[in-house]
Short mmCIF file of C-alpha atoms in Angstrom, two decimals:
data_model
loop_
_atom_site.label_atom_id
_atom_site.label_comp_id
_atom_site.label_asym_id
_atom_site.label_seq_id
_atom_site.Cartn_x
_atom_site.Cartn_y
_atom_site.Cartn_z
CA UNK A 1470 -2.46 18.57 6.72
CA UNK A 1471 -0.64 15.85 8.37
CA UNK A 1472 -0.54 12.20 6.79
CA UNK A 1473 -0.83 8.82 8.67
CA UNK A 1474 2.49 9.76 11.80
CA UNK A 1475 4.17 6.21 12.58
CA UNK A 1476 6.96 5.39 15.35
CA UNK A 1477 9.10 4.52 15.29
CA UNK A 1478 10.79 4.87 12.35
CA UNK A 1479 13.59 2.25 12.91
CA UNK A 1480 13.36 -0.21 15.48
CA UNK A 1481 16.28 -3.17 16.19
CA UNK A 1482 15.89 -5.20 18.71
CA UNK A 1483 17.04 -8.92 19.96
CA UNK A 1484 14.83 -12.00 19.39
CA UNK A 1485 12.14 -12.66 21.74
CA UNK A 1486 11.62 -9.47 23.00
CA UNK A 1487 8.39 -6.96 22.46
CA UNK A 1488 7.89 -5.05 19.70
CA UNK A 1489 5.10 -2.22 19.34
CA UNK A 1490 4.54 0.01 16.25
CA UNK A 1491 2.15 3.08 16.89
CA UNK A 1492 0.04 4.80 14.51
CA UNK A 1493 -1.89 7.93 14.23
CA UNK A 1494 -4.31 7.84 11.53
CA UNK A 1495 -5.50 11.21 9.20
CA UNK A 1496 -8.10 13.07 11.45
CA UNK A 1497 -11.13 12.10 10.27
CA UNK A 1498 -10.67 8.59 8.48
CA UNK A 1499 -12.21 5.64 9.96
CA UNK A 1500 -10.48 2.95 8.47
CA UNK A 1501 -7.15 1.79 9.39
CA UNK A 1502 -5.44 -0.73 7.93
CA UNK A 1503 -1.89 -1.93 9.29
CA UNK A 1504 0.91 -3.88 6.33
CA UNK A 1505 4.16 -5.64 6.18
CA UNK A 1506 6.50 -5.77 3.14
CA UNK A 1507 8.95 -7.56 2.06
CA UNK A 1508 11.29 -8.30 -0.83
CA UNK A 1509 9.80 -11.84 -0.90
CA UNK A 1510 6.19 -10.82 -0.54
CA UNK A 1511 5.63 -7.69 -1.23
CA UNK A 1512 2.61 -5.75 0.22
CA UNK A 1513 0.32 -7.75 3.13
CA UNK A 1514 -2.51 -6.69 4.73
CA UNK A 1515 -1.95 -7.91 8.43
CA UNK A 1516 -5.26 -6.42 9.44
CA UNK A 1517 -7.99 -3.28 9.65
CA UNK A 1518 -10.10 -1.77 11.54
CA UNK A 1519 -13.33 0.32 10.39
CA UNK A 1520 -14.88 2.55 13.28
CA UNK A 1521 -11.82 1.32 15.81
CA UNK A 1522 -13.39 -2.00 15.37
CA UNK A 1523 -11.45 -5.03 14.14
CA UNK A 1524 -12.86 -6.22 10.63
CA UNK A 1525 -10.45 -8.55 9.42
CA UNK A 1526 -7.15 -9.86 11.07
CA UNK A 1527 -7.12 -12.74 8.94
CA UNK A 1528 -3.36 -11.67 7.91
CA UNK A 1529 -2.29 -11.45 11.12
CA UNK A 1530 0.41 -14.55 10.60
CA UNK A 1531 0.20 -15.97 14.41
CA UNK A 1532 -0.70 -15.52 17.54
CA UNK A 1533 2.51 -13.86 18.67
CA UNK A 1534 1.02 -10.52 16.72
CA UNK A 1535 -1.56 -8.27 17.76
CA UNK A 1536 -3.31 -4.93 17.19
CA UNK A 1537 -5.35 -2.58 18.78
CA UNK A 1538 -7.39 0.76 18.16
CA UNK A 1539 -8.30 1.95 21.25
CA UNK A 1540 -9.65 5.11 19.76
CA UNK A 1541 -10.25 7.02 16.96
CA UNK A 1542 -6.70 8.68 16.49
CA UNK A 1543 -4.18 5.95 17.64
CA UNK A 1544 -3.67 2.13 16.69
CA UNK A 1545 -0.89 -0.13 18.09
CA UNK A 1546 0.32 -3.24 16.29
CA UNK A 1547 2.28 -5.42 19.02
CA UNK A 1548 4.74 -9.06 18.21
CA UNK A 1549 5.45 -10.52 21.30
CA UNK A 1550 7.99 -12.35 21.25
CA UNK A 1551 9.39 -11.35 17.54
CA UNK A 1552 11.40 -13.75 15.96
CA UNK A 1553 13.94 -12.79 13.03
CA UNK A 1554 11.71 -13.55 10.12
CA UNK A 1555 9.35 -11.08 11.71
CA UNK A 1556 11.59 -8.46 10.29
CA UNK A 1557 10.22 -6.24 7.33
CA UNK A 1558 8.74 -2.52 7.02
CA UNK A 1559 5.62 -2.78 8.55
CA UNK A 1560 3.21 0.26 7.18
CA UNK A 1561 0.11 1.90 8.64
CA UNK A 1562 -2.75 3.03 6.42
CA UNK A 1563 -5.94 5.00 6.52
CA UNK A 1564 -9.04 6.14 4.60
CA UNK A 1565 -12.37 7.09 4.74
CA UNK A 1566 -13.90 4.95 2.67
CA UNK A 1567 -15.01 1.02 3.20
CA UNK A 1568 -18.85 1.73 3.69
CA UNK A 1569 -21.08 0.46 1.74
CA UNK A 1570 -22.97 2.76 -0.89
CA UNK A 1571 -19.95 5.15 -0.75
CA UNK A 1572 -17.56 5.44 -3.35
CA UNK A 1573 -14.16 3.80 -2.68
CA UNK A 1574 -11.64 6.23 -1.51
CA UNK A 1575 -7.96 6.12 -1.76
CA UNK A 1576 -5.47 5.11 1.56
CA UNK A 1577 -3.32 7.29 2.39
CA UNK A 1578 0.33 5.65 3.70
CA UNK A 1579 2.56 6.26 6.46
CA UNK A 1580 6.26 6.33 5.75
CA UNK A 1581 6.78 2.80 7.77
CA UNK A 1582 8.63 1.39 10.35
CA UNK A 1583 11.41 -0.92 9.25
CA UNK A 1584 11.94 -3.38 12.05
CA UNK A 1585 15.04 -5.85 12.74
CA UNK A 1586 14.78 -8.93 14.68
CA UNK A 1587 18.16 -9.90 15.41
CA UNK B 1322 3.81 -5.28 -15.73
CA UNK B 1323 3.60 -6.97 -12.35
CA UNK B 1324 5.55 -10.05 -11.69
CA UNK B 1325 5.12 -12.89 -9.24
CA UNK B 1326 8.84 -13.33 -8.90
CA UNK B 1327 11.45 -12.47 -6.40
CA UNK B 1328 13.02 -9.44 -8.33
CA UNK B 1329 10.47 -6.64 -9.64
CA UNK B 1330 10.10 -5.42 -13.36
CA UNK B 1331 12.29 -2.26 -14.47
CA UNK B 1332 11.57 0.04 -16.57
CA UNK B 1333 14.88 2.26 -17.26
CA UNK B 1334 13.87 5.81 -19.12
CA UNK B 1335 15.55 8.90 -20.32
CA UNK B 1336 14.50 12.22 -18.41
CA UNK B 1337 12.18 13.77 -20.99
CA UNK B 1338 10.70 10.10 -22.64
CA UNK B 1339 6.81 9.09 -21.91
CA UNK B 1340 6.75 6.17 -19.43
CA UNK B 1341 4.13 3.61 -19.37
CA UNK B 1342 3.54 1.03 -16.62
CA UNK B 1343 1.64 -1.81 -16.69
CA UNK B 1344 -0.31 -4.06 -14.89
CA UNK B 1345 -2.72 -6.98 -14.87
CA UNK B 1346 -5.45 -7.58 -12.81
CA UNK B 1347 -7.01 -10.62 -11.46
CA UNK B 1348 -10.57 -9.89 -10.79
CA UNK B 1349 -13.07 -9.60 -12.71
CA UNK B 1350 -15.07 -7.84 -10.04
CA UNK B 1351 -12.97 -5.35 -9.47
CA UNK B 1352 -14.40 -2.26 -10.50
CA UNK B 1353 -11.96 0.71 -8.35
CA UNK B 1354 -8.04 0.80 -9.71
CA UNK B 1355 -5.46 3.07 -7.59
CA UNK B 1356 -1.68 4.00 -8.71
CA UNK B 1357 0.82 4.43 -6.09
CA UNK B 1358 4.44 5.35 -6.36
CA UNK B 1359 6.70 4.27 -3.46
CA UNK B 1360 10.21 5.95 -3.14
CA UNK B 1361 13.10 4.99 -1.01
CA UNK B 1362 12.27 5.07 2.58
CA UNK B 1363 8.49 6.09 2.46
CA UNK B 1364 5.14 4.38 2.33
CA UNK B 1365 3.05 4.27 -0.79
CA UNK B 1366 1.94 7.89 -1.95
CA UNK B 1367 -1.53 8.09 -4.00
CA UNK B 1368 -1.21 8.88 -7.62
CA UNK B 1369 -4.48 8.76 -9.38
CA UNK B 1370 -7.28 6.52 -9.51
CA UNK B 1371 -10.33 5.31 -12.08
CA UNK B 1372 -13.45 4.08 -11.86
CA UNK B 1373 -14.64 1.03 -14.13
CA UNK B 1374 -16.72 2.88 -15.72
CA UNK B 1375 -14.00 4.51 -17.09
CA UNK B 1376 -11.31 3.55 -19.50
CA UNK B 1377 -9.38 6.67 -19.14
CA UNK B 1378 -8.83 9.21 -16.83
CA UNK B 1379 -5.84 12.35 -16.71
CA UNK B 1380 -4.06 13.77 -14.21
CA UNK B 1381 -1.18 16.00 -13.82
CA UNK B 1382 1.21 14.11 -16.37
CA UNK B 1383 -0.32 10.97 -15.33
CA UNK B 1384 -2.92 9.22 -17.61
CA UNK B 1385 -4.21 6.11 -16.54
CA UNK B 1386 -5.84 3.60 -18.92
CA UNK B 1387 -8.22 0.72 -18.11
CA UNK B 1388 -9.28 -1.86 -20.61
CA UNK B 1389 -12.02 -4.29 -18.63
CA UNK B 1390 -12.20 -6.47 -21.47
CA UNK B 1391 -8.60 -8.03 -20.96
CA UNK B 1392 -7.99 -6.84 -17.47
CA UNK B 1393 -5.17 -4.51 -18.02
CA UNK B 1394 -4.63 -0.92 -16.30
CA UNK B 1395 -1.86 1.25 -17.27
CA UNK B 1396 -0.04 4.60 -15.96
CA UNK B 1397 1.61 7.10 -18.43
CA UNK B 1398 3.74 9.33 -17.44
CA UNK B 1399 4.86 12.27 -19.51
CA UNK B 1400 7.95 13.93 -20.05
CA UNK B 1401 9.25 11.67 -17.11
CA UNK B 1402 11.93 13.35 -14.66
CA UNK B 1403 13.92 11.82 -11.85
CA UNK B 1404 12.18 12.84 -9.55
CA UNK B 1405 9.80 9.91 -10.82
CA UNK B 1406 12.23 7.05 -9.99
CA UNK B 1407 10.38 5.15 -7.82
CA UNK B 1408 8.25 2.00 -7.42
CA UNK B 1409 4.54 2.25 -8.90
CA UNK B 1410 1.86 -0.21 -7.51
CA UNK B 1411 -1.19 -0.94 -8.85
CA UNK B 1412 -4.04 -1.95 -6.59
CA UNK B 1413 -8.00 -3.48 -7.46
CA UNK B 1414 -10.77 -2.94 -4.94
CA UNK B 1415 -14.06 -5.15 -6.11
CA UNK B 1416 -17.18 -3.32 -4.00
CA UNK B 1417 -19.25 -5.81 -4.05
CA UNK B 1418 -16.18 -7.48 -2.30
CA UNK B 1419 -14.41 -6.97 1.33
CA UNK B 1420 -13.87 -3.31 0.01
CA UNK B 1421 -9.75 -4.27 0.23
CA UNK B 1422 -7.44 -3.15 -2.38
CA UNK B 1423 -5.57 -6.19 -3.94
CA UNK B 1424 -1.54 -4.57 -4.36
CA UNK B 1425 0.23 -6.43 -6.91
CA UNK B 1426 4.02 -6.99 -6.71
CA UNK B 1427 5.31 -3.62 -8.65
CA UNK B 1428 7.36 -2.03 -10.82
CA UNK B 1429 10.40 0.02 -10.62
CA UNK B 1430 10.82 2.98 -12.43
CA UNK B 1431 14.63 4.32 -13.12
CA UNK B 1432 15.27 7.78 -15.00
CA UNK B 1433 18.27 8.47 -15.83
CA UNK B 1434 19.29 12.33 -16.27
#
């Protein structure tokens, strides 16, 4: 089966301009949850979505970011305009869990896109 | 175990030797425990998982213990091979919570052949 499919893999680009990270989710899951790591902070959840609707984006760090799930199989986490310190791998993550009276279920990663702001 | 510090805890083993990571947990509440192992390059992989009301549960080579009482987990990993190197995560969900797994900072695994 395929995992959680993210793209780019690598993405450099200059200061100020737009960045957008795509992610399919595992057929099936309806939770999607979109990271950044770093050295400094390890792990953050930016944001996630259960049902393609957005639960908490209480991560998200300003304005400049923001995501979308415009359906079931595809999510899109957009900085506009990135600055350097945006840089980091930024991972996509889904599940099938997060409803109430179900068990908890594991997520299941991407492999990440590792973004440099120049 | 975890560490709230720049550099993450190593654990350096011989190929063949048990390995056992730990980690300490901050909530109370939390009452779902997950083991990932990141290597280079790729996201976090599931490893195993327990329940809380369990204090043990096995996998293949993996065992992973939870004590409640001093909010400790641990992963075990038997006759560890290189193939392990990696970095292990630990992560707490509390259900009666927002249902999101806390990630502490992790711990990096090196086997040496």
């Amino acid at each position: 089966d395929a995992g959680v499919i993210q793209s780019p893999r690598h993405e450099v680009t200059e200061m100020g301009q737009e960045v957008t990270l795509r992610c399919k989710p595992i057929s099936g899951h309806n939770s999607l949850f979109w990271y950044r790591q770093t050295m400094m902070r390890g792990l953050e959840l930016l944001i996630y979505f259960n049902n393609n609707v957005p639960i908490d984006d209480s991560g998200m760090p300003e304005d400049r970011f923001s995501a979308k799930m415009p359906n079931a199989s595809f999510s899109t986490l957009k900085i506009q305009p990135s600055e350097p310190r945006d840089s980091a791998v930024y991972f996509c993550a889904s599940s099938d869990g997060l409803i109430r009276g179900l068990s908890n279920q594991p997520q299941h990663f991407g492999d990440g896109t590792r973004l440099s702001i120049l | 175990g975890e560490s709230v510090g720049l550099h993450l805890p190593t654990l350096s083993v011989q190929e063949g030797d048990n390995s056992i990571i730990n980690c300490a947990y901050s909530n109370s509440a939390s009452d779902y425990f997950i083991w990932y192992k990141q290597e280079s390059g790729k996201g976090p992989q599931f490893i195993i998982d327990i329940r809380s009301n369990m204090d043990k549960r096995q996998g293949q080579r993996v065992t992973v213990l939870l004590n409640k009482t001093v909010k400790h987990l641990s992963l075990q990993i038997a006759a560890t091979q290189p193939g392990d190197s990696a970095v292990y995560f630990c992560a707490e969900i509390a259900s009666g919570g927002s249902y999101i797994p806390t990630f502490g900072r992790g711990t990096s695994l090196i086997v040496h052949p």
